[in-house]
Coordinates of C-alpha atoms in Angstrom, one line a residue:
Chain A
M1 CA -67.2 -82.6 50.5
V2 CA -64.1 -81.3 48.9
V3 CA -60.9 -82.7 50.4
K4 CA -58.2 -80.1 50.0
I5 CA -54.8 -81.6 49.6
R6 CA -52.2 -79.3 50.9
T7 CA -48.9 -78.6 49.1
T8 CA -46.1 -78.2 51.6
L9 CA -42.5 -77.1 50.9
Y10 CA -40.0 -78.1 53.5
A11 CA -37.2 -75.6 53.0
F12 CA -34.6 -73.4 54.6
W13 CA -34.4 -69.7 53.8
L14 CA -30.6 -69.8 53.1
S15 CA -30.8 -73.0 50.9
S16 CA -30.3 -72.3 47.2
C17 CA -32.0 -75.6 46.3
S18 CA -35.0 -74.5 48.3
W19 CA -35.1 -71.2 46.6
R20 CA -35.2 -72.9 43.1
V21 CA -38.4 -74.8 44.1
R22 CA -40.0 -71.9 46.0
A23 CA -39.6 -69.8 42.8
G24 CA -40.9 -72.6 40.7
L25 CA -44.1 -72.9 42.8
H26 CA -44.6 -69.1 42.7
F27 CA -44.0 -69.0 38.9
K28 CA -46.6 -71.6 38.4
N29 CA -49.1 -70.0 40.8
I30 CA -49.3 -73.2 43.0
P31 CA -50.6 -72.3 46.5
F32 CA -48.3 -73.8 49.1
E33 CA -47.2 -73.4 52.7
E34 CA -43.5 -73.4 53.5
K35 CA -42.3 -75.2 56.6
P36 CA -38.8 -74.1 57.7
V37 CA -36.2 -76.7 58.4
D38 CA -33.2 -75.2 60.1
I39 CA -30.2 -77.0 58.6
L40 CA -27.6 -74.6 60.0
R41 CA -28.0 -74.2 63.8
E42 CA -30.6 -76.6 64.9
K43 CA -29.8 -79.2 62.2
R44 CA -33.4 -80.3 62.0
H45 CA -32.7 -82.1 58.7
L46 CA -30.7 -84.7 60.6
T47 CA -33.5 -85.5 63.0
E48 CA -35.4 -88.8 62.8
K49 CA -38.6 -86.9 62.3
F50 CA -37.3 -85.2 59.2
R51 CA -35.7 -88.5 57.9
I52 CA -39.2 -89.8 57.5
I53 CA -40.1 -86.9 55.3
N54 CA -36.9 -87.0 53.3
P55 CA -34.6 -90.0 53.7
A56 CA -31.8 -88.0 52.1
Q57 CA -32.0 -85.6 55.1
K58 CA -31.7 -82.6 52.9
V59 CA -33.9 -79.7 51.9
P60 CA -36.1 -79.2 49.9
A61 CA -38.8 -81.8 50.0
L62 CA -42.2 -81.1 48.5
V63 CA -45.5 -82.7 49.6
I64 CA -47.8 -82.5 46.7
D65 CA -50.6 -84.5 45.1
G66 CA -50.6 -86.8 48.1
T67 CA -46.9 -87.8 47.9
T68 CA -43.5 -86.4 48.7
I69 CA -40.9 -85.6 46.1
I70 CA -37.3 -84.9 46.9
E71 CA -34.4 -83.4 44.9
S72 CA -35.0 -79.9 43.6
M73 CA -34.6 -80.7 39.9
A74 CA -36.9 -83.7 40.1
I75 CA -39.5 -81.5 41.8
L76 CA -39.2 -78.7 39.2
Q77 CA -39.6 -81.2 36.4
Y78 CA -42.6 -82.8 38.1
L79 CA -44.3 -79.4 38.4
E80 CA -43.6 -78.8 34.8
E81 CA -45.0 -82.1 33.7
T82 CA -48.1 -81.9 35.8
R83 CA -48.7 -78.1 35.6
P84 CA -47.3 -77.2 32.2
E85 CA -48.7 -73.6 32.1
P86 CA -47.0 -71.2 32.6
T87 CA -44.0 -73.2 31.3
L88 CA -40.5 -73.2 32.7
M89 CA -39.0 -74.7 29.5
P90 CA -38.1 -73.4 26.1
N91 CA -39.9 -75.0 23.2
T92 CA -37.3 -77.0 21.2
P93 CA -35.1 -80.0 22.3
L94 CA -31.9 -78.0 21.6
L95 CA -33.0 -75.0 23.7
R96 CA -34.0 -77.3 26.4
A97 CA -30.6 -78.9 26.2
R98 CA -29.0 -75.5 26.5
M99 CA -31.2 -74.8 29.6
R100 CA -30.3 -78.1 31.2
E101 CA -26.6 -77.5 30.5
I102 CA -26.9 -74.3 32.6
C103 CA -28.9 -76.0 35.3
E104 CA -26.4 -78.9 35.6
I105 CA -23.3 -76.6 35.6
I106 CA -24.9 -75.1 38.8
V107 CA -26.7 -78.1 40.2
S108 CA -23.9 -80.7 39.9
G109 CA -20.9 -78.4 39.2
I110 CA -21.2 -75.6 41.8
Q111 CA -23.8 -76.2 44.5
P112 CA -22.6 -79.6 45.9
L113 CA -19.1 -78.1 46.4
Q114 CA -20.2 -75.1 48.3
N115 CA -22.9 -76.8 50.4
V116 CA -22.6 -75.7 54.0
G117 CA -22.7 -79.4 55.1
L118 CA -19.1 -79.9 53.7
Q119 CA -17.6 -77.4 56.1
S120 CA -16.9 -79.8 58.9
H121 CA -14.6 -81.8 56.6
F122 CA -12.2 -78.9 56.4
E123 CA -9.8 -77.9 59.2
T124 CA -10.8 -74.2 59.0
K125 CA -13.6 -72.2 57.6
E126 CA -11.0 -70.4 55.4
K127 CA -9.9 -73.7 53.8
F128 CA -13.5 -74.6 53.0
H129 CA -14.1 -71.2 51.5
T130 CA -11.0 -71.5 49.3
F131 CA -12.2 -74.9 48.1
S132 CA -15.8 -73.7 47.4
K133 CA -14.7 -70.5 45.7
Y134 CA -12.4 -72.4 43.4
W135 CA -15.2 -74.6 42.1
T136 CA -17.8 -71.7 42.0
E137 CA -15.3 -69.7 40.0
R138 CA -14.8 -72.5 37.5
G139 CA -18.6 -72.8 37.2
L140 CA -19.0 -69.1 36.7
Q141 CA -16.5 -69.1 33.9
T142 CA -18.5 -71.8 32.1
L143 CA -21.7 -70.0 32.7
E144 CA -20.3 -66.7 31.3
N145 CA -19.4 -68.6 28.1
Q146 CA -22.8 -70.4 27.9
L147 CA -24.9 -67.3 28.6
K148 CA -23.3 -65.4 25.8
N149 CA -24.7 -68.0 23.4
T150 CA -28.0 -68.8 24.9
S151 CA -29.4 -65.7 26.5
G152 CA -32.0 -63.2 25.3
H153 CA -34.0 -61.3 28.0
Y154 CA -33.4 -64.3 30.2
C155 CA -30.8 -67.0 30.5
V156 CA -32.2 -69.0 27.6
G157 CA -34.0 -66.9 25.1
D158 CA -36.7 -64.5 26.1
Q159 CA -38.6 -66.4 28.7
I160 CA -37.9 -67.4 32.3
S161 CA -36.8 -71.1 32.5
M162 CA -35.4 -73.4 35.1
A163 CA -32.0 -72.0 34.2
D164 CA -33.0 -68.6 35.8
L165 CA -34.3 -70.5 38.8
C166 CA -31.0 -72.1 39.3
L167 CA -28.8 -69.1 38.5
V168 CA -30.2 -66.5 41.0
P169 CA -30.0 -68.6 44.2
Q170 CA -26.5 -69.8 43.4
L171 CA -25.2 -66.3 42.7
Y172 CA -26.9 -64.9 45.8
N173 CA -24.8 -67.5 47.7
A174 CA -21.6 -66.6 45.8
V175 CA -22.1 -62.9 46.6
T176 CA -23.4 -63.0 50.1
R177 CA -21.7 -66.1 51.6
F178 CA -18.5 -66.0 49.8
Q179 CA -18.2 -62.3 49.0
M180 CA -17.3 -63.2 45.4
D181 CA -16.9 -60.5 42.9
L182 CA -18.9 -61.1 39.7
K183 CA -17.2 -58.3 37.7
Q184 CA -15.1 -60.8 35.8
H185 CA -18.3 -62.4 34.6
P186 CA -20.2 -59.4 33.1
T187 CA -22.9 -61.5 31.4
V188 CA -23.5 -63.6 34.5
S189 CA -23.5 -60.4 36.6
K190 CA -25.9 -58.6 34.2
F191 CA -28.5 -61.4 34.4
Y192 CA -28.2 -61.7 38.2
E193 CA -28.8 -58.0 38.7
S194 CA -31.7 -57.8 36.3
L195 CA -33.4 -61.1 37.6
L196 CA -33.2 -59.8 41.2
Q197 CA -35.5 -57.0 40.1
E198 CA -38.2 -59.4 38.9
E199 CA -41.2 -59.8 41.1
L200 CA -40.7 -63.6 41.1
F201 CA -37.3 -63.3 42.8
K202 CA -38.3 -60.5 45.1
E203 CA -41.2 -62.5 46.4
T204 CA -39.2 -65.7 47.0
H205 CA -36.0 -64.0 48.2
P206 CA -34.4 -65.4 51.4
K207 CA -34.8 -61.9 52.9
N208 CA -38.5 -62.2 52.4
I209 CA -38.6 -65.6 54.0
N210 CA -36.4 -64.7 57.0
K211 CA -37.4 -61.2 58.0
N212 CA -34.6 -61.1 60.6
I213 CA -31.7 -60.9 58.2
K214 CA -30.0 -57.7 57.4
E215 CA -27.4 -57.2 54.7
Chain B
M1 CA -25.0 -86.6 -2.1
V2 CA -25.7 -87.6 1.4
V3 CA -23.7 -85.7 4.0
K4 CA -23.2 -88.0 7.0
I5 CA -23.0 -86.0 10.2
R6 CA -20.9 -87.9 12.7
T7 CA -21.8 -88.4 16.3
T8 CA -18.7 -88.1 18.5
L9 CA -18.5 -88.7 22.3
Y10 CA -15.6 -87.1 24.0
A11 CA -15.1 -89.2 27.1
F12 CA -12.7 -90.9 29.5
W13 CA -12.9 -94.6 30.2
L14 CA -12.9 -94.1 34.0
S15 CA -15.4 -91.3 34.1
S16 CA -18.8 -92.3 35.5
C17 CA -20.5 -89.3 33.7
S18 CA -19.0 -90.5 30.4
W19 CA -20.3 -94.0 31.0
R20 CA -23.9 -92.7 31.6
V21 CA -23.8 -91.2 28.1
R22 CA -22.0 -94.1 26.4
A23 CA -24.7 -96.4 27.8
G24 CA -27.5 -94.0 26.6
L25 CA -26.1 -94.0 23.1
H26 CA -25.8 -97.8 23.0
F27 CA -29.3 -98.2 24.5
K28 CA -30.8 -96.0 21.8
N29 CA -28.8 -97.6 19.0
I30 CA -27.1 -94.4 18.0
P31 CA -23.9 -95.0 16.0
F32 CA -21.0 -92.9 17.4
E33 CA -17.3 -92.8 17.8
E34 CA -15.7 -92.3 21.1
K35 CA -12.7 -90.0 21.4
P36 CA -10.7 -90.5 24.6
V37 CA -9.8 -87.5 26.7
D38 CA -7.3 -88.5 29.4
I39 CA -8.4 -86.5 32.4
L40 CA -6.1 -88.3 34.8
R41 CA -2.5 -88.4 33.7
E42 CA -2.3 -86.2 30.6
K43 CA -5.1 -83.8 31.8
R44 CA -6.2 -83.3 28.3
H45 CA -9.5 -81.7 29.5
L46 CA -7.5 -78.7 30.7
T47 CA -5.9 -78.0 27.3
E48 CA -7.0 -75.0 25.2
K49 CA -7.9 -77.4 22.4
F50 CA -10.5 -79.1 24.6
R51 CA -11.8 -75.9 26.0
I52 CA -13.1 -75.1 22.6
I53 CA -15.0 -78.3 22.6
N54 CA -16.3 -78.0 26.1
P55 CA -15.8 -74.6 27.9
A56 CA -16.4 -76.4 31.2
Q57 CA -13.3 -78.5 30.6
K58 CA -15.0 -81.7 31.7
V59 CA -16.0 -85.0 30.1
P60 CA -18.4 -86.0 28.5
A61 CA -19.2 -83.7 25.6
L62 CA -21.3 -85.0 22.7
V63 CA -21.1 -83.7 19.1
I64 CA -24.5 -84.6 17.6
D65 CA -26.9 -83.1 15.0
G66 CA -24.2 -80.5 14.1
T67 CA -23.8 -79.1 17.6
T68 CA -22.0 -79.9 20.9
I69 CA -24.0 -80.7 24.0
I70 CA -22.3 -80.8 27.4
E71 CA -23.3 -82.1 30.9
S72 CA -24.3 -85.8 30.9
M73 CA -27.9 -85.3 32.1
A74 CA -28.6 -82.6 29.5
I75 CA -27.2 -85.0 26.9
L76 CA -29.3 -87.9 28.0
Q77 CA -32.5 -85.8 28.1
Y78 CA -31.7 -84.4 24.6
L79 CA -31.3 -88.0 23.2
E80 CA -34.6 -88.9 24.8
E81 CA -36.4 -86.0 23.3
T82 CA -34.9 -86.3 19.8
R83 CA -34.8 -90.2 19.7
P84 CA -37.7 -91.2 22.0
E85 CA -37.5 -94.9 21.1
P86 CA -36.4 -97.0 22.8
T87 CA -37.3 -94.9 25.8
L88 CA -35.1 -94.3 28.9
M89 CA -38.1 -92.9 30.8
P90 CA -41.0 -94.4 32.7
N91 CA -44.5 -93.4 31.4
T92 CA -46.0 -91.3 34.2
P93 CA -45.0 -88.0 35.7
L94 CA -44.7 -89.5 39.2
L95 CA -42.5 -92.4 38.0
R96 CA -40.4 -90.0 36.1
A97 CA -40.0 -88.0 39.3
R98 CA -38.9 -91.1 41.1
M99 CA -36.4 -91.8 38.4
R100 CA -35.1 -88.2 38.6
E101 CA -34.8 -88.4 42.4
I102 CA -32.5 -91.4 42.0
C103 CA -30.5 -89.7 39.2
E104 CA -30.1 -86.5 41.3
I105 CA -29.0 -88.3 44.4
I106 CA -26.2 -89.7 42.3
V107 CA -25.5 -86.8 39.9
S108 CA -25.5 -83.9 42.5
G109 CA -25.3 -85.8 45.7
I110 CA -22.5 -88.3 45.1
Q111 CA -20.5 -87.8 41.9
P112 CA -19.4 -84.2 42.4
L113 CA -17.9 -85.1 45.9
Q114 CA -15.9 -88.1 44.7
N115 CA -14.7 -86.5 41.4
V116 CA -11.0 -87.1 41.0
G117 CA -10.5 -83.4 40.3
L118 CA -11.1 -82.6 43.9
Q119 CA -8.1 -84.6 45.2
S120 CA -5.5 -81.8 44.9
H121 CA -7.6 -79.8 47.4
F122 CA -6.8 -82.3 50.1
E123 CA -3.5 -82.8 51.9
T124 CA -3.4 -86.5 51.4
K125 CA -5.1 -89.1 49.2
E126 CA -6.5 -90.7 52.4
K127 CA -8.2 -87.4 53.5
F128 CA -9.8 -87.1 50.1
H129 CA -11.0 -90.7 50.2
T130 CA -12.5 -90.3 53.7
F131 CA -14.4 -87.2 52.4
S132 CA -15.6 -88.9 49.3
K133 CA -16.6 -92.1 51.0
Y134 CA -18.6 -90.2 53.6
W135 CA -20.8 -88.6 50.9
T136 CA -21.0 -91.7 48.8
E137 CA -22.1 -93.6 51.9
R138 CA -24.8 -91.0 52.6
G139 CA -26.0 -91.2 49.0
L140 CA -26.1 -95.0 49.1
Q141 CA -28.2 -95.0 52.3
T142 CA -30.8 -92.8 50.5
L143 CA -30.6 -94.9 47.3
E144 CA -31.3 -98.1 49.4
N145 CA -34.4 -96.5 50.8
Q146 CA -35.6 -95.2 47.4
L147 CA -35.0 -98.4 45.5
K148 CA -37.1 -100.4 47.9
N149 CA -40.0 -98.3 46.9
T150 CA -39.4 -97.7 43.2
S151 CA -37.8 -100.8 41.8
G152 CA -39.1 -103.8 39.8
H153 CA -36.7 -105.6 37.5
Y154 CA -34.8 -102.3 37.2
C155 CA -34.3 -99.3 39.4
V156 CA -37.7 -97.8 38.5
G157 CA -40.3 -100.4 37.6
D158 CA -39.6 -103.0 35.0
Q159 CA -37.7 -101.1 32.3
I160 CA -34.3 -99.6 32.1
S161 CA -34.3 -95.9 32.7
M162 CA -31.8 -93.1 33.2
A163 CA -31.7 -94.2 36.9
D164 CA -29.9 -97.4 35.9
L165 CA -27.6 -95.5 33.7
C166 CA -26.6 -93.3 36.7
L167 CA -26.5 -96.2 39.2
V168 CA -24.0 -98.6 37.6
P169 CA -21.1 -96.2 36.8
Q170 CA -21.3 -94.6 40.3
L171 CA -21.3 -98.0 42.1
Y172 CA -18.4 -99.2 39.9
N173 CA -16.5 -96.2 41.2
A174 CA -17.5 -96.9 44.8
V175 CA -16.4 -100.5 44.6
T176 CA -13.2 -100.2 42.5
R177 CA -11.8 -96.8 43.4
F178 CA -12.9 -96.6 47.0
Q179 CA -13.1 -100.3 47.8
M180 CA -16.5 -99.7 49.4
D181 CA -18.5 -102.6 50.7
L182 CA -22.1 -102.6 49.4
K183 CA -23.3 -105.3 51.8
Q184 CA -25.0 -102.8 54.0
H185 CA -27.1 -101.8 51.1
P186 CA -28.5 -105.1 49.9
T187 CA -31.1 -103.6 47.4
V188 CA -28.5 -101.3 45.8
S189 CA -26.0 -104.2 45.7
K190 CA -28.6 -106.5 44.1
F191 CA -29.3 -104.1 41.3
Y192 CA -25.7 -103.3 40.7
E193 CA -24.8 -107.0 40.4
S194 CA -27.7 -107.9 38.1
L195 CA -27.3 -104.7 35.9
L196 CA -23.6 -105.6 35.4
Q197 CA -24.8 -108.8 33.7
E198 CA -26.8 -106.9 31.1
E199 CA -25.4 -106.7 27.6
L200 CA -25.8 -102.8 27.7
F201 CA -23.4 -102.5 30.7
K202 CA -21.0 -105.2 29.5
E203 CA -20.7 -103.5 26.1
T204 CA -20.1 -100.0 27.6
H205 CA -18.0 -101.1 30.6
P206 CA -14.8 -99.2 31.3
K207 CA -12.9 -102.5 30.9
N208 CA -14.2 -102.7 27.4
I209 CA -13.1 -99.2 26.6
N210 CA -9.6 -99.5 28.1
K211 CA -8.4 -103.0 27.2
N212 CA -5.3 -102.5 29.3
I213 CA -7.0 -102.5 32.7
K214 CA -7.0 -105.6 34.9
E215 CA -9.0 -106.0 38.1

């Protein structure tokens, strides 16, 4: 008897961190089911039931290989180490450092400061947006500079890497949630537009997860 | 003629991200000089001169092997890949995932939300502290839960890893800048206290970098 261990992604369609992992699973051809956790209206991530899955009470969380892994970058790195082909990493330490610089500019420099969970700390939605946009803008300026030096067909050289997986969801947020104009960042904008045309990002796009949204 | 390429760490004594890298360099016995960048009073990170070193205008930045690497976690990973001994990583993919979960809870879940750079966005220092302490507290709760499952003599098993390098500087900030009480998190508190006694953290401690501070 073969016991099939399921891979389950707990995620929210509008969560950029969830999209990173969803795209990583698709890229590596790992079959999985996605269980939606509404972090916006129903706030399911704050329930006791979900705390058992992820004590951080955040999405994403991935049940894989009989365990649960949390934190999107820890998940992506685990997938890379256990399923190295196709790879999401460039092949030299220096290029991997360049990739990780881009990832961190987004993962620790932008995403935490535009996370929807912060909004209740601000008196008005406008004040929260001003705050978030300021930090996103600073991050985009750095990304524009980095991409000029690192990019080929993709963010780092000529193959898709974790940098692309971080870039697309973050820019989708910047453009759709914050109506930010990417024109001042032509390199960033160019990669965002071209990556959106890739099958990988079409398949894993929030619009494809939540069929009800219209833009 | 031997051309000696210098390793230079641009850092600030009070920056937790700088301390992570300073400790990593010490741990791996890499000779380096530290150049102070005052991000608090003189705001040297915002000068044009520093923007050339790090376009993100943040500390740390490491000049090594004839290039400059930014973002503390990209730097630590680069050091690990190019100078693997002594290692800062556990030896299985799952334990490395556990290590990276702890790192990310701190690096993207706590640090960006207590960064001193955010303060000017809040009307009063008190409002900023309330905000920062809320997110630090949430992070500490998660860490308490994770450490119960992952720790041995150190945060992950019985050897020092990147998780310890992230934990100590963040808790130092929580205790000294925000006067947070760690009693509610006995496991976190236990590791913080015992790690502070390690030569590695004594040598690289902010007090050791800025001899003028008193506590």
